[in-house]
CSV table of C-alpha atoms in Angstrom, one decimal:
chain,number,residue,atom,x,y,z
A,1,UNK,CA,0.0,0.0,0.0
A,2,UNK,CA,2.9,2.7,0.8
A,3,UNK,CA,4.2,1.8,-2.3
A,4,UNK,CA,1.2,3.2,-4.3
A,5,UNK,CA,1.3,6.2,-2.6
A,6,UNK,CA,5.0,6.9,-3.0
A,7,UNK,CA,4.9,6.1,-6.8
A,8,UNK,CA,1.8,8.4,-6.8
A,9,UNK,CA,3.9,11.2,-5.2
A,10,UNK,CA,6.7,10.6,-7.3
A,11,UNK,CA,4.7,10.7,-10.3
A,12,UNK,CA,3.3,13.9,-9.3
A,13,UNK,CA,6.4,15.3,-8.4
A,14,UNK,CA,7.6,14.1,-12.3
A,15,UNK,CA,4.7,16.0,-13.8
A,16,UNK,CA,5.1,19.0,-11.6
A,17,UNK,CA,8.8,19.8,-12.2
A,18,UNK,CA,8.8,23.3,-14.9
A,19,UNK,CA,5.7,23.9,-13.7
A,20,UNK,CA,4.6,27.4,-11.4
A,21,UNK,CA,2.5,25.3,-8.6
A,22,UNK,CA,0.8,27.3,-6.1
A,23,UNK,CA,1.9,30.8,-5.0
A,24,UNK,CA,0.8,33.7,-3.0
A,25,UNK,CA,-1.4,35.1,-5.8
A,26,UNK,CA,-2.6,31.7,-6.5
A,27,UNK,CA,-4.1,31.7,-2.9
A,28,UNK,CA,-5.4,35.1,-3.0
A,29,UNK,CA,-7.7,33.7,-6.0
A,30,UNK,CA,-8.5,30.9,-4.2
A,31,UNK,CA,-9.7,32.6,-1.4
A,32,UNK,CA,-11.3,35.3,-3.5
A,33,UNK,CA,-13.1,32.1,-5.2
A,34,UNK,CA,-14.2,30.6,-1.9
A,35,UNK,CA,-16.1,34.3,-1.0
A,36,UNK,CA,-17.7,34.0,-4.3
A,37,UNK,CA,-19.4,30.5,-3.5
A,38,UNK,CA,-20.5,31.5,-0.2
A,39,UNK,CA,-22.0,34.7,-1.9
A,40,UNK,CA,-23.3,32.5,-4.3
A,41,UNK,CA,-25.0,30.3,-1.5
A,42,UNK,CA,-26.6,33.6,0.0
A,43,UNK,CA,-27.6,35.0,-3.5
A,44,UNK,CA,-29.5,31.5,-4.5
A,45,UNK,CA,-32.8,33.2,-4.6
A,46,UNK,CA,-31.6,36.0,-6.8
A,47,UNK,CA,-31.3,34.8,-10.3
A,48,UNK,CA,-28.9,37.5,-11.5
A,49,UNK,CA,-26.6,37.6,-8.7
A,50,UNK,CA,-26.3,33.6,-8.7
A,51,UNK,CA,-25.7,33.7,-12.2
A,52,UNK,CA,-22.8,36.3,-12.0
A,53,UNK,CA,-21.3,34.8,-9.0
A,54,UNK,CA,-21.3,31.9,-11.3
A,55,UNK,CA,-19.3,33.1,-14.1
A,56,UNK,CA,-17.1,34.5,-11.6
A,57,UNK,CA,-16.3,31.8,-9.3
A,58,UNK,CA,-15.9,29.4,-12.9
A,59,UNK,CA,-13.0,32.6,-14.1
A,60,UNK,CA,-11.2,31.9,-10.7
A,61,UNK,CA,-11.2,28.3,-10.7
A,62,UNK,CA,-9.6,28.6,-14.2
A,63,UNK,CA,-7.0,31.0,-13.5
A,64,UNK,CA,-6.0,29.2,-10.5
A,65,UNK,CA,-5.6,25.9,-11.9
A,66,UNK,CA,-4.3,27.6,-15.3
A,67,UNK,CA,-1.5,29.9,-13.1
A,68,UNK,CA,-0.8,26.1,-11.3
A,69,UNK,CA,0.6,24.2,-14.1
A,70,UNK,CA,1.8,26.8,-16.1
A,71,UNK,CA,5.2,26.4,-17.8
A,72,UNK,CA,5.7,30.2,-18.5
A,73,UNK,CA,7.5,30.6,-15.0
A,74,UNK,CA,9.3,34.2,-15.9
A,75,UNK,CA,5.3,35.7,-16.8
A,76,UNK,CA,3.8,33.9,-13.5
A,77,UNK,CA,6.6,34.9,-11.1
A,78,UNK,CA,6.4,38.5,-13.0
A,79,UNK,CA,2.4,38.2,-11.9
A,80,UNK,CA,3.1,37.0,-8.1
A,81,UNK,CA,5.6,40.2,-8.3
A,82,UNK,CA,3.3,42.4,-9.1
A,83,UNK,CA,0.7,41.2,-6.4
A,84,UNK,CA,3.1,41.2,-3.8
A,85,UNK,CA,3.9,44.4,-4.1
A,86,UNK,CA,0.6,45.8,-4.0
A,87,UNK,CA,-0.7,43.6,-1.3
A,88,UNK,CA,2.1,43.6,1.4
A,89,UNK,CA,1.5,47.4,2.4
A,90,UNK,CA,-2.0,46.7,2.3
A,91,UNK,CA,-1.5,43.9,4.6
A,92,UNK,CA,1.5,46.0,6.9
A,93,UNK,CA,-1.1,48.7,6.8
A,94,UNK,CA,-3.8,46.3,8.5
A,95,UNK,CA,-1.3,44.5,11.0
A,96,UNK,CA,-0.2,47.9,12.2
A,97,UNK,CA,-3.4,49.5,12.9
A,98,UNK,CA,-4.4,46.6,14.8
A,99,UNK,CA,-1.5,46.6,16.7
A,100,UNK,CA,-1.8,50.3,17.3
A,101,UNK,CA,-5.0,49.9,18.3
A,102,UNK,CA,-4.2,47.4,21.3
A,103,UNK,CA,-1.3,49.5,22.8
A,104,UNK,CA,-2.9,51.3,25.4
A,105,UNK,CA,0.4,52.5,26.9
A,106,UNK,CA,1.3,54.9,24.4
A,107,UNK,CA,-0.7,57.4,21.6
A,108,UNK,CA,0.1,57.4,17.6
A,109,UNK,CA,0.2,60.4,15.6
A,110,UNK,CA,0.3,60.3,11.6
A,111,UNK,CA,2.6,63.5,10.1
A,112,UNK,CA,0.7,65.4,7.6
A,113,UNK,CA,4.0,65.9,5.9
A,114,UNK,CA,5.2,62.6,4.9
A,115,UNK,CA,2.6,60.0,6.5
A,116,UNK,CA,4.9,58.3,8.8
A,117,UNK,CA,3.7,57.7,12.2
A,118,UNK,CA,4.9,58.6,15.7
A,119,UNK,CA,4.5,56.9,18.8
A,120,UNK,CA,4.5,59.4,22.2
A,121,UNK,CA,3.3,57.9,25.8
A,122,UNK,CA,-0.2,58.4,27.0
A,123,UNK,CA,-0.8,61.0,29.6
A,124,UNK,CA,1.7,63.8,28.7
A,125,UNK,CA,-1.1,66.3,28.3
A,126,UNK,CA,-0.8,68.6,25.1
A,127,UNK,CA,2.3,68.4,23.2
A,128,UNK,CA,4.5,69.0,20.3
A,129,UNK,CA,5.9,66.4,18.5
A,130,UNK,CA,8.7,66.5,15.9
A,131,UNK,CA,8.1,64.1,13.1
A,132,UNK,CA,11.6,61.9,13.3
A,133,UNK,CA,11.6,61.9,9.0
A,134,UNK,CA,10.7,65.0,8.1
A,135,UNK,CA,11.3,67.7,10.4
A,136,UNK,CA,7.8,68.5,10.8
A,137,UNK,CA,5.8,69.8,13.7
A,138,UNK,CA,2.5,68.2,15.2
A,139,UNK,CA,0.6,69.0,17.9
A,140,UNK,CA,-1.5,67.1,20.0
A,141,UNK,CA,-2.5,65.5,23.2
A,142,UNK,CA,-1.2,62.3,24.4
């Protein structure tokens, strides 16, 4: 029986090599195609709506499965490139908010200069705070 499984894995393995597999774009769709049944499931009544979420959810599955075994590694990676960098400041963005937002010992200020943010303690009372990038000024209260 382990046999099977390890020439089934092999062979696999074989039929994979040149191939893109599954990257961080590739799971993004995936994802992005699990929404789209579960819509789909809330939508049943709705002719329209089940019919697009349809067509969409069948455009994900094939991307998906068309980015997976693709042999046209320099395009796909150029693809996963392009995602990446358009997802990990989104992603930073939502990390660090929530982050911010569970540090109770200390208050964040954004500079309207150059949007970087500043970190003062809590319970200084009124103050002015001199962005560490730019130079400029903010005031507020801690």
């Amino acid at each position: 029986m382990r046999n099977i499984f390890y020439r089934f894995s092999n062979a696999m393995a074989r039929f994979m090599y040149g191939r893109n597999g599954s990257d961080q774009l590739n799971a993004a769709l995936l994802a992005a195609y699990l929404v789209v049944c579960v819509v789909r499931i809330l939508l049943a009544r709705v002719f329209a709506a089940a019919t697009v979420c349809d067509l969409l959810s069948m455009l994900l599955a094939l991307a998906v499965i068309f980015r997976m075994f693709s042999r046209n590694l320099t395009r796909r990676r150029a693809e996963n490139a392009w995602f990446l960098s358009w997802w990990y400041p989104v992603k930073n963005r939502i990390s660090g908010a929530r982050q911010r937002s569970l540090d109770k010992e200390h208050k964040y200020f954004t500079c309207k200069n150059c949007r970087s943010i500043c970190r003062v303690p809590v319970g200084k009372g009124k103050i002015e705070i001199t962005c560490p990038k730019c130079g400029g000024k903010i005031i507020g209260k801690s």
